[in-house]
Each structure stands twice: as structure tokens, then as C-alpha cells.
CSV table of C-alpha atoms in Angstrom, one decimal:
chain,number,residue,atom,x,y,z
P,1,MET,CA,0.0,0.0,0.0
P,2,LEU,CA,2.8,2.5,1.0
P,3,ASN,CA,4.7,1.7,-2.2
P,4,GLU,CA,1.7,2.3,-4.4
P,5,ILE,CA,0.9,5.5,-2.6
P,6,ARG,CA,4.4,6.7,-3.4
P,7,GLU,CA,4.0,5.7,-7.1
P,8,GLN,CA,1.1,8.1,-7.7
P,9,PRO,CA,3.0,11.1,-9.2
P,10,ALA,CA,4.5,8.7,-11.9
P,11,ALA,CA,1.0,7.1,-12.5
P,12,LEU,CA,-0.6,10.4,-12.9
P,13,GLU,CA,2.1,11.7,-15.4
P,14,LYS,CA,1.7,8.5,-17.5
P,15,THR,CA,-2.1,8.7,-17.5
P,16,LEU,CA,-2.0,12.2,-18.9
P,17,ARG,CA,0.6,11.5,-21.3
P,18,ARG,CA,-1.2,8.5,-22.7
P,19,GLU,CA,-4.9,9.5,-22.5
P,20,LEU,CA,-5.0,13.1,-23.8
P,21,SER,CA,-5.3,12.0,-27.5
P,22,GLY,CA,-8.3,9.9,-26.7
P,23,ILE,CA,-9.8,12.6,-24.7
P,24,ARG,CA,-9.5,15.1,-27.7
P,25,LYS,CA,-11.6,12.4,-29.8
P,26,LEU,CA,-14.2,12.2,-27.0
P,27,LYS,CA,-14.3,16.0,-26.9
P,28,ALA,CA,-14.9,16.3,-30.6
P,29,HIS,CA,-17.7,13.7,-30.4
P,30,ILE,CA,-19.4,15.6,-27.5
P,31,GLU,CA,-19.2,18.9,-29.3
P,32,LYS,CA,-21.2,17.4,-32.2
P,33,ALA,CA,-23.8,15.7,-29.8
P,34,PRO,CA,-23.8,17.2,-26.3
P,35,PRO,CA,-25.4,14.9,-23.7
P,36,ARG,CA,-28.5,16.2,-21.9
P,37,PHE,CA,-27.4,14.6,-18.6
P,38,ILE,CA,-24.7,12.3,-17.3
P,39,VAL,CA,-24.9,9.0,-15.2
P,40,LEU,CA,-22.0,7.8,-13.2
P,41,ALA,CA,-22.0,4.1,-12.3
P,42,ALA,CA,-19.4,2.7,-9.7
P,43,ARG,CA,-18.9,0.9,-6.4
P,44,GLY,CA,-16.6,1.3,-3.4
P,45,THR,CA,-13.6,3.6,-4.0
P,46,SER,CA,-14.6,4.1,-7.6
P,47,ASP,CA,-18.0,5.5,-6.4
P,48,ASN,CA,-16.0,7.9,-4.3
P,49,ALA,CA,-14.3,9.1,-7.4
P,50,ALA,CA,-17.8,9.3,-9.1
P,51,GLN,CA,-18.9,11.6,-6.2
P,52,PHE,CA,-16.0,13.9,-7.1
P,53,GLY,CA,-16.9,13.8,-10.7
P,54,ARG,CA,-20.5,14.9,-10.0
P,55,TYR,CA,-19.3,18.0,-8.2
P,56,LEU,CA,-16.6,18.8,-10.8
P,57,ILE,CA,-18.8,18.3,-13.9
P,58,GLU,CA,-21.8,20.2,-12.5
P,59,ILE,CA,-19.7,23.1,-11.2
P,60,LEU,CA,-17.7,23.6,-14.4
P,61,THR,CA,-20.3,22.6,-17.1
P,62,GLY,CA,-23.8,22.9,-15.6
P,63,ILE,CA,-24.7,19.5,-17.0
P,64,PRO,CA,-26.8,17.6,-14.4
P,65,VAL,CA,-25.1,14.4,-13.1
P,66,SER,CA,-26.7,11.4,-11.4
P,67,LEU,CA,-25.0,8.6,-9.5
P,68,ALA,CA,-26.5,5.4,-10.7
P,69,ALA,CA,-27.9,2.8,-8.3
P,70,PRO,CA,-26.9,-0.4,-10.0
P,71,SER,CA,-29.4,-2.5,-8.2
P,72,VAL,CA,-32.3,-0.6,-9.9
P,73,TYR,CA,-31.0,-2.2,-13.1
P,74,THR,CA,-29.7,-5.6,-11.9
P,75,VAL,CA,-32.1,-6.5,-9.0
P,76,TYR,CA,-35.3,-4.7,-9.9
P,77,GLY,CA,-34.9,-4.9,-13.7
P,78,ALA,CA,-36.2,-1.4,-14.1
P,79,ASN,CA,-36.1,0.0,-17.7
P,80,VAL,CA,-34.4,3.5,-17.0
P,81,SER,CA,-34.5,5.9,-20.0
P,82,LEU,CA,-30.9,6.8,-20.9
P,83,LYS,CA,-31.8,8.6,-24.1
P,84,ASP,CA,-29.5,11.5,-24.8
P,85,ALA,CA,-27.3,10.6,-21.8
P,86,LEU,CA,-23.6,10.2,-21.3
P,87,VAL,CA,-23.2,7.0,-19.2
P,88,VAL,CA,-19.8,6.5,-17.4
P,89,ALA,CA,-18.9,3.3,-15.6
P,90,ILE,CA,-15.8,3.5,-13.2
P,91,SER,CA,-14.1,0.3,-12.0
P,92,GLN,CA,-10.5,-0.4,-11.0
P,93,SER,CA,-10.6,-3.9,-12.4
P,94,GLY,CA,-13.1,-3.3,-15.1
P,95,GLU,CA,-14.9,-6.5,-14.0
P,96,SER,CA,-17.6,-5.1,-11.6
P,97,THR,CA,-20.6,-7.0,-12.9
P,98,ASP,CA,-23.2,-4.5,-11.8
P,99,THR,CA,-21.5,-1.4,-13.1
P,100,ASN,CA,-20.9,-3.1,-16.5
P,101,PHE,CA,-24.5,-4.1,-16.7
P,102,VAL,CA,-25.5,-0.5,-16.4
P,103,LEU,CA,-23.1,0.4,-19.3
P,104,GLU,CA,-24.5,-2.5,-21.3
P,105,GLN,CA,-28.1,-1.3,-20.9
P,106,ALA,CA,-27.0,2.2,-21.8
P,107,ARG,CA,-25.4,1.0,-25.1
P,108,LYS,CA,-28.6,-0.9,-26.0
P,109,GLN,CA,-30.4,2.5,-25.8
P,110,GLY,CA,-28.0,4.2,-27.9
P,111,ALA,CA,-26.4,6.4,-25.1
P,112,LEU,CA,-22.7,7.4,-25.4
P,113,THR,CA,-20.7,5.4,-23.1
P,114,VAL,CA,-17.4,6.0,-21.3
P,115,GLY,CA,-15.4,3.4,-19.2
P,116,ILE,CA,-12.8,4.4,-16.7
P,117,THR,CA,-10.5,1.5,-15.6
P,118,ASN,CA,-7.0,0.5,-14.7
P,119,GLU,CA,-7.2,-2.7,-16.9
P,120,ALA,CA,-6.9,-2.2,-20.7
P,121,ASP,CA,-8.1,-5.8,-21.4
P,122,SER,CA,-11.1,-5.8,-19.1
P,123,THR,CA,-14.7,-6.2,-19.9
P,124,LEU,CA,-15.4,-2.6,-19.1
P,125,ALA,CA,-12.6,-1.3,-21.5
P,126,LYS,CA,-14.2,-3.4,-24.3
P,127,LEU,CA,-17.7,-2.4,-23.6
P,128,ALA,CA,-17.3,1.4,-23.6
P,129,ASP,CA,-17.3,3.6,-26.7
P,130,TYR,CA,-14.6,5.6,-25.2
P,131,PRO,CA,-12.3,3.9,-22.5
P,132,ILE,CA,-10.2,6.2,-20.4
P,133,LEU,CA,-7.4,4.0,-19.0
P,134,VAL,CA,-5.8,4.9,-15.7
P,135,ARG,CA,-2.1,4.1,-16.3
P,136,ALA,CA,-1.3,3.2,-12.7
P,137,GLY,CA,0.3,-0.2,-13.4
P,138,LYS,CA,-0.8,-3.3,-11.5
P,139,GLU,CA,-2.4,-2.4,-8.1
P,140,LYS,CA,-1.5,-5.2,-5.7
P,141,SER,CA,-2.8,-3.6,-2.6
P,142,VAL,CA,-6.4,-4.5,-1.7
P,143,ALA,CA,-7.0,-0.9,-0.6
P,144,ALA,CA,-7.0,1.2,-3.7
P,145,THR,CA,-4.7,4.3,-3.7
P,146,LYS,CA,-3.1,5.1,-6.9
P,147,THR,CA,-6.2,3.9,-9.0
P,148,TYR,CA,-8.4,6.3,-6.9
P,149,THR,CA,-6.2,9.4,-7.8
P,150,GLY,CA,-6.0,8.1,-11.3
P,151,GLN,CA,-9.9,8.0,-11.5
P,152,LEU,CA,-9.9,11.6,-10.1
P,153,LEU,CA,-7.6,12.7,-12.9
P,154,ALA,CA,-9.9,10.8,-15.3
P,155,MET,CA,-12.8,13.0,-14.0
P,156,TYR,CA,-10.7,16.2,-14.7
P,157,LEU,CA,-10.1,14.8,-18.3
P,158,LEU,CA,-13.8,14.0,-18.7
P,159,THR,CA,-14.8,17.4,-17.6
P,160,HIS,CA,-12.3,19.0,-20.1
P,161,ALA,CA,-14.0,16.9,-22.9
P,162,LEU,CA,-17.4,18.1,-21.8
P,163,GLY,CA,-16.4,21.8,-22.2
P,164,GLY,CA,-15.3,22.6,-18.7
P,165,LYS,CA,-12.7,25.3,-18.2
P,166,ILE,CA,-9.9,22.9,-17.6
P,167,THR,CA,-6.8,23.0,-19.7
P,168,PRO,CA,-4.1,20.3,-20.3
P,169,ALA,CA,-1.5,22.7,-19.1
P,170,GLN,CA,-3.3,23.0,-15.7
P,171,LEU,CA,-3.6,19.1,-15.5
P,172,GLU,CA,0.1,18.7,-16.2
P,173,LYS,CA,0.7,20.2,-12.8
P,174,LEU,CA,-1.1,17.5,-10.9
P,175,PRO,CA,1.7,15.1,-10.8
P,176,GLU,CA,4.0,17.8,-9.2
P,177,TYR,CA,1.2,18.5,-6.7
P,178,ALA,CA,1.1,14.8,-5.8
P,179,SER,CA,4.9,14.7,-5.4
P,180,LYS,CA,5.0,17.6,-3.0
P,181,ALA,CA,2.1,16.0,-0.9
P,182,LEU,CA,4.2,12.9,-0.4
P,183,LYS,CA,6.8,15.1,1.4
P,184,ALA,CA,4.3,15.1,4.4
P,185,GLU,CA,4.9,11.4,5.0
P,186,SER,CA,7.1,11.6,8.0
P,187,GLU,CA,4.9,14.2,9.6
P,188,VAL,CA,1.9,12.0,8.9
P,189,ALA,CA,3.6,8.9,10.4
P,190,GLN,CA,4.3,10.8,13.5
P,191,LEU,CA,0.7,11.9,13.8
P,192,ALA,CA,-0.7,8.5,13.3
P,193,SER,CA,1.1,7.2,16.4
P,194,ARG,CA,-1.2,9.6,18.5
P,195,TYR,CA,-4.3,7.7,17.2
P,196,GLN,CA,-3.0,4.2,17.9
P,197,PHE,CA,-6.0,3.4,20.0
P,198,MET,CA,-8.6,5.1,17.9
P,199,GLU,CA,-11.7,2.9,17.4
P,200,ARG,CA,-14.2,5.4,15.9
P,201,GLY,CA,-14.1,8.9,14.3
P,202,LEU,CA,-15.4,11.1,11.6
P,203,VAL,CA,-14.1,12.7,8.4
P,204,VAL,CA,-15.5,16.0,7.1
P,205,GLY,CA,-15.2,17.5,3.6
P,206,ARG,CA,-17.4,19.6,1.4
P,207,GLY,CA,-17.6,20.5,-2.3
P,208,VAL,CA,-14.8,18.9,-4.4
P,209,ASN,CA,-13.3,17.3,-1.4
P,210,TYR,CA,-16.5,15.6,-0.2
P,211,SER,CA,-15.5,12.5,-2.0
P,212,ASN,CA,-12.2,12.5,-0.1
P,213,SER,CA,-14.1,12.4,3.2
P,214,PHE,CA,-15.7,9.2,2.0
P,215,GLU,CA,-12.3,7.8,0.7
P,216,MET,CA,-10.4,8.6,3.9
P,217,ALA,CA,-13.2,6.9,6.0
P,218,LEU,CA,-13.1,3.9,3.7
P,219,LYS,CA,-9.5,3.6,4.1
P,220,LEU,CA,-9.6,3.8,7.8
P,221,MET,CA,-12.3,1.0,7.8
P,222,GLU,CA,-10.5,-1.2,5.4
P,223,THR,CA,-7.0,-1.1,6.8
P,224,CYS,CA,-7.4,-0.1,10.5
P,225,TYR,CA,-10.9,-1.4,11.3
P,226,VAL,CA,-11.9,2.0,12.6
P,227,VAL,CA,-15.6,2.7,12.5
P,228,ALA,CA,-15.4,6.0,10.4
P,229,GLU,CA,-18.4,8.1,9.5
P,230,ARG,CA,-18.2,10.7,6.8
P,231,PHE,CA,-20.1,13.8,6.3
P,232,SER,CA,-20.3,17.2,4.6
P,233,SER,CA,-19.8,20.1,7.0
P,234,ALA,CA,-23.4,20.9,6.6
P,235,ASP,CA,-24.8,17.4,7.0
P,236,LEU,CA,-22.7,17.0,10.2
P,237,LEU,CA,-24.6,19.8,11.9
P,238,HIS,CA,-28.0,18.3,11.0
P,239,GLY,CA,-27.9,15.7,13.7
P,240,PRO,CA,-24.7,13.5,13.6
P,241,ILE,CA,-22.7,16.1,15.6
P,242,ALA,CA,-24.7,14.8,18.7
P,243,MET,CA,-22.2,11.8,18.8
P,244,VAL,CA,-19.2,14.0,19.1
P,245,HIS,CA,-17.7,14.4,22.6
P,246,GLU,CA,-14.4,15.4,24.3
P,247,GLY,CA,-11.5,13.7,22.6
P,248,PHE,CA,-13.6,12.3,19.7
P,249,PRO,CA,-11.4,12.1,16.5
P,250,ALA,CA,-12.5,14.3,13.7
P,251,PHE,CA,-10.6,14.8,10.4
P,252,MET,CA,-11.2,17.7,8.0
P,253,PHE,CA,-10.2,18.5,4.4
P,254,ALA,CA,-9.8,22.2,4.7
P,255,PRO,CA,-9.0,24.1,1.4
P,256,HIS,CA,-8.9,27.8,0.9
P,257,GLY,CA,-11.9,29.0,-1.3
P,258,ASP,CA,-15.6,29.3,-1.3
P,259,ILE,CA,-16.2,26.3,1.0
P,260,TRP,CA,-13.9,27.5,3.8
P,261,LYS,CA,-16.5,29.6,5.6
P,262,SER,CA,-18.8,26.6,6.1
P,263,LEU,CA,-15.8,24.4,7.1
P,264,SER,CA,-14.6,27.0,9.6
P,265,GLU,CA,-18.0,27.3,11.3
P,266,THR,CA,-18.1,23.5,11.6
P,267,LEU,CA,-14.5,23.4,13.0
P,268,GLU,CA,-15.5,25.9,15.6
P,269,ARG,CA,-18.4,23.8,16.6
P,270,LEU,CA,-16.1,20.7,16.9
P,271,ARG,CA,-13.7,22.7,19.0
P,272,SER,CA,-16.5,23.8,21.4
P,273,LEU,CA,-17.2,20.1,21.9
P,274,LYS,CA,-13.5,19.5,22.6
P,275,ALA,CA,-13.1,17.0,19.7
P,276,GLU,CA,-9.7,15.8,18.7
P,277,THR,CA,-9.5,17.6,15.3
P,278,LEU,CA,-6.9,17.2,12.6
P,279,LEU,CA,-6.9,19.4,9.4
P,280,ILE,CA,-5.5,18.5,6.0
P,281,THR,CA,-4.8,21.9,4.2
P,282,ASP,CA,-2.2,23.9,2.2
P,283,ARG,CA,-0.3,27.1,2.7
P,284,LYS,CA,-3.1,29.1,0.8
P,285,ASN,CA,-5.5,28.7,3.6
P,286,LYS,CA,-3.7,31.0,6.1
P,287,ALA,CA,-6.6,30.9,8.5
P,288,ALA,CA,-6.5,27.2,8.9
P,289,VAL,CA,-2.7,27.2,9.2
P,290,ALA,CA,-2.9,30.0,11.8
P,291,HIS,CA,-5.6,28.6,14.0
P,292,ALA,CA,-5.7,24.8,13.7
P,293,SER,CA,-3.8,23.1,16.6
P,294,ARG,CA,-3.3,20.0,14.7
P,295,LYS,CA,-2.8,20.0,11.0
P,296,ILE,CA,-1.1,18.6,8.0
P,297,VAL,CA,-0.1,21.6,5.9
P,298,LEU,CA,1.1,20.6,2.3
P,299,PRO,CA,4.0,22.6,0.8
P,300,LEU,CA,1.6,24.0,-1.7
P,301,SER,CA,-0.6,27.0,-2.4
P,302,LEU,CA,-3.7,25.7,-4.3
P,303,ASP,CA,-7.0,27.0,-5.6
P,304,GLU,CA,-9.7,24.7,-4.2
P,305,LEU,CA,-10.5,23.1,-7.5
P,306,TRP,CA,-7.0,21.4,-7.6
P,307,THR,CA,-6.8,20.2,-3.9
P,308,PRO,CA,-8.6,16.7,-4.1
P,309,ILE,CA,-5.6,14.7,-5.5
P,310,PRO,CA,-3.0,16.2,-3.2
P,311,TYR,CA,-5.2,16.3,-0.2
P,312,VAL,CA,-6.1,12.6,-0.3
P,313,ILE,CA,-2.4,11.5,-0.3
P,314,PRO,CA,-1.7,12.4,3.4
P,315,ALA,CA,-5.1,10.7,4.2
P,316,GLN,CA,-3.9,7.6,2.4
P,317,LEU,CA,-0.5,7.7,4.2
P,318,PHE,CA,-2.3,8.2,7.5
P,319,ALA,CA,-4.4,5.0,7.1
P,320,ALA,CA,-1.3,3.0,6.1
P,321,HIS,CA,0.8,4.2,9.1
P,322,LEU,CA,-2.1,3.9,11.5
P,323,ALA,CA,-2.6,0.2,10.5
P,324,SER,CA,1.1,-0.3,11.3
P,325,GLU,CA,0.7,1.5,14.7
P,326,LYS,CA,-2.2,-0.9,15.4
P,327,GLY,CA,-0.1,-4.0,14.5
P,328,LEU,CA,-2.2,-4.7,11.4
P,329,ASN,CA,-1.1,-5.4,7.8
P,330,PRO,CA,-2.8,-2.9,5.4
P,331,ASP,CA,-2.1,-5.2,2.5
P,332,GLN,CA,-4.1,-8.1,4.0
P,333,PRO,CA,-7.4,-6.6,5.4
P,334,ARG,CA,-9.7,-9.3,6.7
P,335,ALA,CA,-12.6,-10.5,4.7
P,336,LEU,CA,-11.6,-8.6,1.6
P,337,THR,CA,-10.3,-9.4,-2.0
P,338,LYS,CA,-9.1,-7.2,-4.7
P,339,VAL,CA,-11.9,-7.7,-7.1
P,340,THR,CA,-15.5,-7.6,-5.8
P,341,ARG,CA,-18.3,-8.8,-8.1
P,342,THR,CA,-21.9,-7.9,-7.0
P,343,LEU,CA,-25.3,-7.7,-8.6
């Protein structure tokens, strides 16, 4: 897991280099026949990447995006109308039976289909009209890390193809951001030792980092067996904050930008309850850097739009190092296998 976390800058660079030509073809297709709406189908970590894609696409293009519920298709056999849609399936292995089924149904209805996967020879890559390949190399760790950030990059590429204001030159900076985020590893490892006996906690994010709150919580559950809840800063205040008490572990993705006001208000509420808070932020958020007692400050100064990939890296590192602190092997989580097939 740690090795694959460290491979992410190279994987992102390779994905960009190899996939931009295909994205140009997809962009040309979309310009001729723009979709009326978009459906994203995924499970697990890939579903978290889809959550990011939903925010990114709607913010930058205004096209409505829905997250598919695969059981609607596979269990209930509903005939969902996908006319004029762009349907995107996301799967690390490309062999998720239910998400592939959604894509098959979309193709039968004449919808434009995209498949995002790490496996070029997978069923998904062959099913999709336009495959976007995450060029991360074989991911051996059960807990996905480099394929998740690769999927986030694929969402930036897809948004570019859909006409969002994202340029290849901007995307080319993402591998460097990931590389700089890795410089926080020794600091993260030290912080993880403080949480050795953590059994439960919560993770807070909002906007483009909402997906990262789900992903960090998933990594804590998968590798450390911590019961981790995840919320937007708004949803947390609508009831769940009642579970917070003195010393309760709370993690927050805290970028500078439009979302900081909401996050800072939630942070103050957590402080008033004497929660054990840890912020992941960067140098641009001077308020967070100045006032947070416990934080991971990345050596970057980023607009909020570009924070999800570098911000999730210390979260991944935290889970891997916390597992070691707990005497667990993050590469052998109980009851899990790398490929999960469900209907």
C-alpha cells in the first residue's frame, strides 16, 4: 500500500501523457452531440471518485449528473430511460458485474458510453465507446490508492472533454502536486502514532473534497478497522454532531476557497465540543494554518479546484501508518479481496 501511494506522481504523469489524445476524440464527439445529462456508475472507491466527478462536472459545465444505483437495473430490472445521456462506468478492475451491466443497458439504448478503468483488457474497457485508462500499473494492494487518484484525474479529463474550463496545461501540474504532498509522509507517520487506540471517528469534507471524506473513511475502515463516519460540514450539523464528545477524533479537508466559511464554522463547533480535530490543508489557507492546533499543511498554495488529489495522499498515508501502529497489515485486510463482483 505504501509503495503504491508513493507511485502516484508517476502514475498520474503517465495517464496524462497516454490519454490526452483519446480525450480529444471524445471532446470532438461531445461537441457534435452534447449529452442532456450524465450518469456515473461505480462501487466502493470508484464510487467515491464518481462523487468527485459529480461535483466537478456540475460546477464547471452545468450539465446535471446522477450517480447510478446499479441494483435498480440488476435486481429490480427497471427500464431506466438513458436517451441523450452520457453514461460512465468506473471500476479499478473493469470487472464489476453491476456497473458493467448499467453500461450494457446504456449502449442498447444508444447512449454514449465511457469506461474508466486501470485494466486495458477488461470487460469494461471493451464495452465502452470511449475507454479512459488509468495508467497506474498493476495495483496489488487491496486498498485502492493510485487507482483512486487516477480516477480523479480521469474525471478532470472527462470534464475537459465536456467543455469545462480545464486546460491540459493545468492538468500537467497535478503530478507535481502529488509529489509535493508525499513530502508530508514523515509528519503523517508521527501523527498516526497519536491515534493508535482510535476505534471510531469522523471525516468531514465539502464540495470537491466531499469525495475525499468518503475515501479517507473507507481507508480507515478497510485497513485499520476503525468505524469511520463521513459527512459534509453541513450534514454533520443536521444531527450527527450529537455523537461528538471530548476527545472524539475528527478529520477535515480544509482548502482555501468558497467552501472554507462553512468548514470553519463546523470546525469551531467541533472545538467547542473539545473534539480531537486534525486538518488537511495547504499554505494558501492561512486561516487554517494559523488557528488549527493539529494540522497537515502541504507545501503548496492551491486553488480549491486542484486540492482533491494532493489532499487525499496524506489521508492514504495516515491510514497505512495507523494500520502499522495498530499492528495490522494494510495489505491483508480481513474479509476482503481485490476484485469484488456484486449484482
